[in-house]
Coordinates of C-alpha atoms in Angstrom, one line a residue:
M1 CA 10.6 -10.0 9.0
G2 CA 7.7 -11.4 10.9
L3 CA 5.9 -14.5 11.7
G4 CA 6.1 -17.4 9.3
W5 CA 9.8 -17.1 9.0
G6 CA 10.0 -16.2 12.7
A7 CA 8.4 -19.4 13.6
L8 CA 10.9 -21.4 11.6
W9 CA 13.8 -19.6 13.2
A10 CA 12.3 -20.2 16.7
G11 CA 11.9 -23.9 16.0
A12 CA 15.5 -24.2 14.8
A13 CA 16.7 -22.3 17.8
A14 CA 14.7 -24.7 20.0
V15 CA 16.4 -27.7 18.5
A16 CA 19.9 -26.1 18.7
L17 CA 19.3 -25.2 22.3
L18 CA 18.1 -28.7 23.2
L19 CA 21.2 -30.3 21.6
L20 CA 23.5 -27.8 23.4
L21 CA 22.0 -28.5 26.8
L22 CA 22.1 -32.3 26.3
L23 CA 25.8 -32.1 25.5
L24 CA 26.6 -30.1 28.7
P25 CA 28.2 -32.2 31.5
G26 CA 25.6 -33.3 34.0
A27 CA 22.7 -32.3 31.8
S28 CA 19.3 -33.6 32.7
W29 CA 16.1 -33.8 30.6
G30 CA 14.3 -31.2 32.7
L31 CA 15.9 -28.0 31.6
P32 CA 16.1 -28.9 27.9
L33 CA 12.5 -30.0 27.8
V34 CA 11.4 -26.7 29.4
A35 CA 13.5 -24.8 26.8
L36 CA 12.1 -26.8 23.9
L37 CA 8.5 -26.3 25.0
S38 CA 9.1 -22.6 25.5
A39 CA 10.6 -22.2 22.1
L40 CA 7.8 -24.2 20.4
G41 CA 5.3 -22.1 22.3
A42 CA 7.0 -18.9 21.0
A43 CA 7.0 -20.4 17.4
A44 CA 3.3 -21.1 17.6
W45 CA 2.6 -17.6 18.9
L46 CA 4.5 -16.1 16.0
A47 CA 2.8 -18.3 13.5
G48 CA -0.6 -17.0 14.6
R49 CA 0.4 -13.3 14.2
P50 CA -0.1 -11.3 11.0
L51 CA 3.0 -10.6 8.9
R52 CA 4.0 -7.0 8.9
I53 CA 6.7 -5.6 6.6
W54 CA 7.4 -1.8 6.8
R55 CA 9.9 0.0 4.7
S56 CA 11.0 3.6 5.2
P57 CA 11.2 6.0 2.3
E58 CA 14.9 5.4 1.9
A59 CA 15.1 1.7 2.7
V60 CA 14.2 0.4 -0.8
G61 CA 15.1 1.4 -4.3
Y62 CA 18.3 3.3 -3.9
L63 CA 21.8 2.0 -4.5
G64 CA 24.3 2.5 -1.7
Q65 CA 27.4 4.6 -2.4
A66 CA 30.7 4.8 -0.5
G67 CA 30.6 7.6 2.1
W68 CA 26.9 8.2 1.6
S69 CA 24.0 7.0 3.7
R70 CA 20.9 5.7 2.0
A71 CA 19.0 8.9 3.1
Q72 CA 21.7 11.0 1.5
V73 CA 21.6 9.0 -1.7
A74 CA 17.8 9.3 -1.8
R75 CA 17.9 13.1 -1.3
R76 CA 20.5 13.5 -4.0
V77 CA 18.6 11.4 -6.5
R78 CA 15.3 13.2 -5.8
K79 CA 17.0 16.6 -6.2
S80 CA 18.8 15.8 -9.4
R81 CA 16.2 13.7 -11.1
R82 CA 14.3 15.2 -14.0
T83 CA 10.6 15.0 -13.3
G84 CA 9.3 15.4 -16.9
H85 CA 6.0 17.0 -17.7
L86 CA 3.8 15.5 -15.0
P87 CA 0.0 15.1 -14.8
P88 CA -1.7 16.7 -11.8
V89 CA -0.3 15.3 -8.6
Y90 CA -3.5 14.5 -6.7
P91 CA -6.2 12.6 -8.6
N92 CA -9.9 12.7 -7.5
G93 CA -11.1 9.5 -5.7
W94 CA -11.0 7.4 -2.6
F95 CA -7.6 7.0 -0.8
C96 CA -6.5 5.0 2.2
L97 CA -5.4 7.1 5.2
L98 CA -4.5 4.3 7.6
E99 CA -5.5 0.9 8.9
S100 CA -8.7 0.7 10.9
S101 CA -6.8 -1.1 13.7
R102 CA -4.6 1.9 14.3
V103 CA -7.5 4.0 15.6
A104 CA -8.9 2.6 18.8
H105 CA -12.2 3.7 20.4
G106 CA -11.7 7.2 21.8
E107 CA -8.4 7.8 19.9
V108 CA -7.4 10.4 17.4
R109 CA -4.6 10.2 14.8
N110 CA -2.9 12.8 12.6
V111 CA -2.4 11.8 8.9
A112 CA -0.7 13.9 6.2
A113 CA -1.8 13.0 2.7
L114 CA -3.0 14.7 -0.5
G115 CA -1.6 18.0 0.5
E116 CA -3.8 18.1 3.6
Q117 CA -3.6 17.4 7.3
F118 CA -6.4 15.1 8.5
A119 CA -7.5 14.3 12.1
V120 CA -8.9 10.8 12.1
F121 CA -10.8 9.8 15.2
R122 CA -13.2 7.1 16.5
D123 CA -16.0 7.6 19.0
A124 CA -16.9 5.2 21.8
S125 CA -19.5 3.4 19.5
G126 CA -16.7 2.6 17.0
Q127 CA -17.7 5.1 14.3
S128 CA -14.7 6.8 12.6
Y129 CA -14.6 10.4 11.3
V130 CA -12.2 12.3 9.2
V131 CA -12.0 16.1 9.7
D132 CA -9.5 18.9 9.0
A133 CA -6.7 18.7 11.5
Y134 CA -6.6 22.5 12.2
C135 CA -9.0 24.3 14.6
P136 CA -10.5 27.3 12.8
H137 CA -10.3 29.3 16.1
L138 CA -6.5 29.8 16.3
G139 CA -5.1 27.0 14.2
A140 CA -4.2 24.3 16.8
N141 CA -3.8 20.8 15.6
L142 CA -6.8 18.8 16.9
S143 CA -4.9 15.5 16.6
V144 CA -2.0 16.6 18.8
G145 CA -3.4 16.5 22.3
G146 CA -7.0 16.7 21.2
R147 CA -9.6 14.5 23.0
V148 CA -12.5 12.5 21.7
M149 CA -15.7 13.6 23.5
G150 CA -18.7 11.6 22.4
S151 CA -18.8 12.0 18.6
C152 CA -16.8 15.2 18.8
I153 CA -13.1 16.2 18.8
E154 CA -12.0 18.6 21.4
C155 CA -9.3 21.2 20.6
P156 CA -6.3 21.0 23.0
F157 CA -5.8 24.8 23.0
H158 CA -9.1 26.2 24.2
G159 CA -11.4 23.3 24.5
W160 CA -13.7 24.0 21.5
Q161 CA -15.5 20.9 20.5
F162 CA -16.5 20.0 16.9
S163 CA -18.9 17.3 15.7
G164 CA -17.4 14.5 13.5
K165 CA -20.8 14.2 11.8
D166 CA -21.3 17.7 10.4
G167 CA -18.3 19.7 11.7
K168 CA -20.3 22.1 13.7
C169 CA -18.8 23.5 16.9
T170 CA -21.0 22.2 19.8
R171 CA -19.2 23.8 22.8
I172 CA -16.9 26.7 23.6
P173 CA -16.2 26.4 27.4
Y174 CA -15.9 30.2 28.0
A175 CA -18.5 31.5 25.6
E176 CA -22.2 32.1 26.2
K177 CA -23.1 31.2 22.7
V178 CA -21.6 29.2 19.9
P179 CA -21.6 31.0 16.6
E180 CA -23.5 29.3 13.8
F181 CA -20.5 29.7 11.4
A182 CA -18.1 28.0 13.8
K183 CA -17.3 24.6 12.1
I184 CA -14.6 22.5 10.6
K185 CA -14.5 20.6 7.3
V186 CA -15.7 17.0 7.5
W187 CA -14.3 14.8 4.8
P188 CA -16.4 12.0 3.3
S189 CA -14.9 8.7 4.6
C190 CA -15.7 5.0 4.9
E191 CA -14.1 1.8 6.3
V192 CA -13.6 -1.1 3.9
G193 CA -11.2 -4.0 4.1
G194 CA -9.7 -2.9 7.4
M195 CA -8.9 0.6 6.0
I196 CA -10.2 4.1 6.7
L197 CA -10.6 5.8 3.4
V198 CA -11.2 9.5 2.5
W199 CA -12.8 10.9 -0.6
Y200 CA -10.7 13.6 -2.2
H201 CA -11.9 15.9 -4.9
C202 CA -10.3 19.2 -5.8
D203 CA -13.6 20.8 -6.6
G204 CA -15.4 19.6 -3.4
V205 CA -17.6 17.2 -5.4
S206 CA -19.3 14.5 -3.3
P207 CA -18.4 10.9 -3.9
T208 CA -19.5 9.7 -7.3
W209 CA -18.9 6.0 -6.5
Q210 CA -18.5 3.8 -3.4
V211 CA -15.7 1.4 -2.6
P212 CA -17.3 -2.1 -2.6
E213 CA -16.8 -4.6 0.3
Q214 CA -15.1 -7.9 -0.6
E215 CA -18.0 -10.2 0.5
E216 CA -15.7 -12.9 1.9
V217 CA -13.8 -10.4 4.0
A218 CA -16.9 -8.7 5.3
S219 CA -18.4 -12.1 6.3
G220 CA -15.2 -13.3 7.9
A221 CA -14.8 -16.2 5.5
W222 CA -11.4 -14.7 4.5
V223 CA -9.2 -13.6 7.5
F224 CA -6.4 -11.0 7.8
H225 CA -2.9 -12.4 7.6
G226 CA -0.6 -9.4 7.2
T227 CA 0.3 -6.1 5.6
T228 CA 3.3 -4.4 3.9
E229 CA 4.0 -0.7 3.7
H230 CA 6.3 1.0 1.2
F231 CA 7.1 4.6 0.2
V232 CA 7.7 5.3 -3.5
N233 CA 9.3 8.4 -4.9
A234 CA 7.3 8.7 -8.1
H235 CA 4.1 10.2 -9.5
V236 CA 0.9 8.5 -8.3
Q237 CA -0.1 7.5 -11.8
E238 CA 3.2 5.6 -12.5
I239 CA 2.3 2.8 -10.0
P240 CA -1.1 1.6 -11.4
E241 CA 0.2 2.1 -14.9
N242 CA 2.3 -1.0 -14.4
A243 CA -0.9 -3.0 -14.9
A244 CA -1.0 -2.0 -18.5
D245 CA 2.7 -2.7 -19.0
A246 CA 2.7 -6.4 -19.7
A247 CA 6.2 -6.4 -21.2
H248 CA 7.9 -5.5 -17.9
L249 CA 6.4 -8.5 -16.2
S250 CA 8.3 -10.9 -18.4
F251 CA 11.6 -9.0 -18.0
L252 CA 11.7 -7.4 -14.5
H253 CA 9.7 -10.1 -12.7
E254 CA 10.9 -13.3 -14.4
P255 CA 13.9 -14.0 -12.1
W256 CA 13.0 -16.2 -9.1
I257 CA 12.2 -14.2 -5.9
M258 CA 15.3 -15.5 -4.2
N259 CA 17.4 -13.3 -6.5
G260 CA 16.2 -10.4 -4.3
V261 CA 15.4 -6.8 -5.2
D262 CA 18.7 -5.2 -6.2
L263 CA 18.4 -5.0 -10.0
R264 CA 22.1 -5.4 -10.4
H265 CA 21.9 -9.0 -9.1
T266 CA 18.4 -10.2 -10.0
K267 CA 19.8 -12.0 -13.1
S268 CA 22.2 -14.0 -10.9
K269 CA 23.2 -17.4 -12.4
F270 CA 22.8 -19.1 -9.0
W271 CA 18.9 -19.1 -9.2
R272 CA 18.6 -19.0 -13.0
F273 CA 17.2 -22.5 -13.0
M274 CA 13.9 -21.1 -11.5
K275 CA 11.8 -18.6 -13.4
H276 CA 8.5 -16.9 -13.1
H277 CA 6.3 -16.6 -16.2
W278 CA 3.5 -14.2 -16.7
K279 CA 0.7 -13.6 -19.1
A280 CA -1.4 -10.4 -18.6
E281 CA -4.1 -8.5 -20.2
W282 CA -5.5 -5.1 -19.0
Q283 CA -8.9 -3.7 -20.0
P284 CA -11.2 -0.9 -18.7
E285 CA -14.6 -2.0 -17.3
P286 CA -18.1 -0.7 -18.1
D287 CA -18.1 1.0 -14.8
M288 CA -15.9 3.9 -15.9
H289 CA -13.9 4.2 -12.7
C290 CA -12.9 0.6 -12.8
S291 CA -10.5 -1.5 -14.8
C292 CA -9.3 -5.1 -14.7
L293 CA -6.0 -6.9 -15.1
I294 CA -6.0 -10.7 -15.6
V295 CA -2.7 -12.3 -14.8
K296 CA -1.7 -16.0 -15.3
H297 CA 1.4 -17.0 -13.3
S298 CA 3.5 -20.1 -13.8
L299 CA 6.9 -21.4 -12.6
T300 CA 9.5 -23.4 -14.4
I301 CA 12.4 -25.4 -12.7
F302 CA 15.2 -26.3 -15.1
G303 CA 12.9 -25.4 -17.9
K304 CA 10.2 -27.8 -16.8
H305 CA 6.8 -26.5 -15.8
F306 CA 6.0 -26.8 -12.1
P307 CA 2.2 -26.7 -11.9
L308 CA 1.9 -26.5 -8.1
L309 CA 2.5 -22.7 -8.3
D310 CA 0.2 -22.0 -11.3
M311 CA -2.0 -19.2 -10.2
M312 CA -4.7 -17.0 -11.7
I313 CA -4.8 -13.4 -10.4
S314 CA -7.7 -11.0 -11.2
A315 CA -6.7 -7.4 -10.3
R316 CA -9.6 -5.0 -10.2
Q317 CA -8.7 -1.3 -9.9
I318 CA -11.3 0.9 -8.4
G319 CA -10.5 4.6 -8.9
P320 CA -7.0 6.0 -8.9
G321 CA -5.6 4.4 -5.7
L322 CA -7.2 1.1 -4.9
V323 CA -6.8 -2.4 -6.4
F324 CA -8.3 -5.7 -5.2
L325 CA -6.2 -8.6 -6.3
I326 CA -8.1 -11.9 -6.1
F327 CA -5.9 -15.1 -5.9
Q328 CA -7.3 -18.4 -7.2
H329 CA -5.4 -21.6 -6.9
D330 CA -6.6 -25.2 -7.1
F331 CA -4.5 -26.3 -4.2
L332 CA -3.5 -23.2 -2.3
G333 CA -7.1 -21.8 -2.1
C334 CA -8.4 -18.3 -2.6
G335 CA -7.9 -14.9 -1.1
V336 CA -7.6 -11.1 -1.8
M337 CA -4.7 -8.7 -1.5
I338 CA -5.9 -5.1 -1.2
H339 CA -3.4 -2.7 -2.7
S340 CA -3.6 1.0 -1.9
V341 CA -1.7 4.0 -3.2
T342 CA -2.0 7.3 -1.3
P343 CA -0.1 10.5 -2.2
V344 CA 1.7 11.9 0.8
E345 CA 3.4 14.6 -1.2
P346 CA 3.4 15.3 -5.0
L347 CA 6.1 12.7 -5.6
L348 CA 5.9 10.5 -2.5
Q349 CA 3.4 7.7 -2.4
H350 CA 2.5 5.5 0.5
V351 CA 1.7 2.0 -0.7
T352 CA 0.2 -0.8 1.3
H353 CA -0.8 -4.4 0.6
R354 CA -3.2 -6.2 3.0
I355 CA -3.9 -9.9 2.5
Y356 CA -7.0 -11.9 3.5
Y357 CA -7.2 -15.6 2.9
Q358 CA -9.5 -18.6 3.4
R359 CA -9.7 -19.7 7.1
S360 CA -9.0 -23.3 6.1
V361 CA -5.6 -22.5 4.5
P362 CA -2.5 -22.6 6.8
S363 CA -1.4 -19.1 7.5
I364 CA 2.1 -19.7 6.1
I365 CA 0.6 -19.8 2.6
P366 CA -0.9 -16.2 2.5
K367 CA 2.2 -14.9 4.5
F368 CA 4.5 -16.4 1.8
L369 CA 2.4 -14.8 -0.9
L370 CA 2.6 -11.4 0.8
W371 CA 6.3 -11.8 1.3
A372 CA 6.8 -12.8 -2.3
E373 CA 4.7 -9.9 -3.5
S374 CA 6.9 -7.5 -1.5
I375 CA 10.0 -8.8 -3.2
Q376 CA 8.5 -8.3 -6.7
F377 CA 7.1 -4.9 -5.7
E378 CA 10.5 -3.7 -4.4
R379 CA 12.0 -4.4 -7.8
D380 CA 9.4 -2.0 -9.2
V381 CA 10.3 0.5 -6.5
M382 CA 13.9 0.7 -7.7
I383 CA 12.6 1.6 -11.1
W384 CA 10.1 4.1 -9.9
N385 CA 12.5 5.9 -7.5
N386 CA 15.0 6.6 -10.2
K387 CA 12.9 7.1 -13.4
Q388 CA 11.6 10.1 -15.2
Y389 CA 7.9 10.5 -16.1
L390 CA 7.6 10.9 -19.9
S391 CA 4.4 12.5 -21.1
K392 CA 5.2 11.4 -24.7
P393 CA 7.0 8.0 -24.3
L394 CA 8.5 6.2 -27.3
L395 CA 6.1 3.2 -27.6
V396 CA 5.8 0.3 -30.0
K397 CA 2.5 -1.3 -31.0
E398 CA 2.8 -4.0 -28.3
D399 CA 2.7 -1.1 -25.7
A400 CA -0.7 0.1 -26.8
A401 CA -2.3 -0.8 -23.5
I402 CA -0.2 1.9 -21.8
Q403 CA -1.7 4.7 -23.8
R404 CA -5.2 3.2 -23.2
H405 CA -4.5 3.1 -19.5
R406 CA -3.4 6.8 -19.5
R407 CA -6.6 7.8 -21.3
W408 CA -8.6 5.8 -18.7
Y409 CA -6.7 7.3 -15.8
S410 CA -7.1 10.9 -17.0
Q411 CA -10.8 10.8 -15.9
F412 CA -9.6 11.3 -12.3
Y413 CA -8.1 14.7 -13.0
S414 CA -10.1 17.9 -13.5
E415 CA -9.2 21.5 -14.4
N416 CA -8.4 22.5 -10.8
S417 CA -6.5 19.4 -9.9
P418 CA -3.3 20.5 -8.1
K419 CA -0.2 20.4 -10.2
F420 CA 3.5 20.1 -9.5
P421 CA 4.9 23.6 -8.7
S422 CA 7.0 23.8 -11.9
Q423 CA 4.1 23.0 -14.1
N424 CA 2.3 25.4 -16.4
T425 CA -1.4 25.8 -16.2
G426 CA -3.7 24.0 -18.6
L427 CA -4.7 20.4 -19.2
D428 CA -2.1 19.7 -21.8
W429 CA -0.8 16.6 -20.1

């Protein structure tokens, strides 16, 4: 699962190996000492590496069935599930395409998202660009065999070169003149928090807000400690809507994280003596595209409050697909977890969490927080993967924030926003 736990296992393996070698007939101290030092060196190396957890689309949120693979179960659930009357499937706003570190200087990557194919490349100076993946000449994919030439991307089919700055074709190897109209679409993009983001708007409107830098991340005061990636089979709006659903926190996320993610067993009696407790309040902000969720977390053991894990979390959502979760703790320090949701397909979301934390805090702390977050998040995934979206849910007065969140989120749709194929036209969602 990655580093912090890998270091513990490496250390335990070193001790076991040492004891085994000492018990062997004729054992000397030389070989056991070398083995111990090697294992401890591996543990130290693991402890310094970022934690990475990656889940495939079928790995989380589906119940296994006899004679069926997880992939078969997932396909059957997706095919048989009622979708309900969905909002448009691709909101307008900034979305994460991939991690900055995955595009080296002079490299190009293909990314499928938001019903589009993007070619993401980086020139020798480090500047990244996002353009349409398909060459307008004869349709070759620029990111499959294409080369980065200066600030241009070269088509692998005929060698046409297109500028990442304005999309204009700058060279056709066999033509005397490059037509003025020869160009590809350049998508507005930026790099924030270790991510390459693209601006999507169904009407081609230019960005109406910018994604802010987290000052401590930009200055290097908070450093990167890991990332998780999940795929969720749900509408994009269902995921941030959880912020306004305070009631689910006290029910779904109350069981201790060691109860796991399978909702059939999270109420297990074995770990019942430990419980998470949550108090949350969601509100829109004066900046119309932003909202804020304040969460207070506490832990009880045998019914007694355990203040060491009291934590305040301020989750600021910026647009339809980005959330900055600020952690504040008197003893464990401060950091940020950047949560992104990007539609791959109408009902398939790519969700990432990236954590940055104070340099002075041992890396095991943010890695544990990231791992714990993945456990809690995967409980939600089991709900999302199997639920139906209800445009007119049955709510009680304590659920009022859910309707307020839906009204707030509706600003990211417009008349031409793409809709699920079975939807009727009109903004009656």
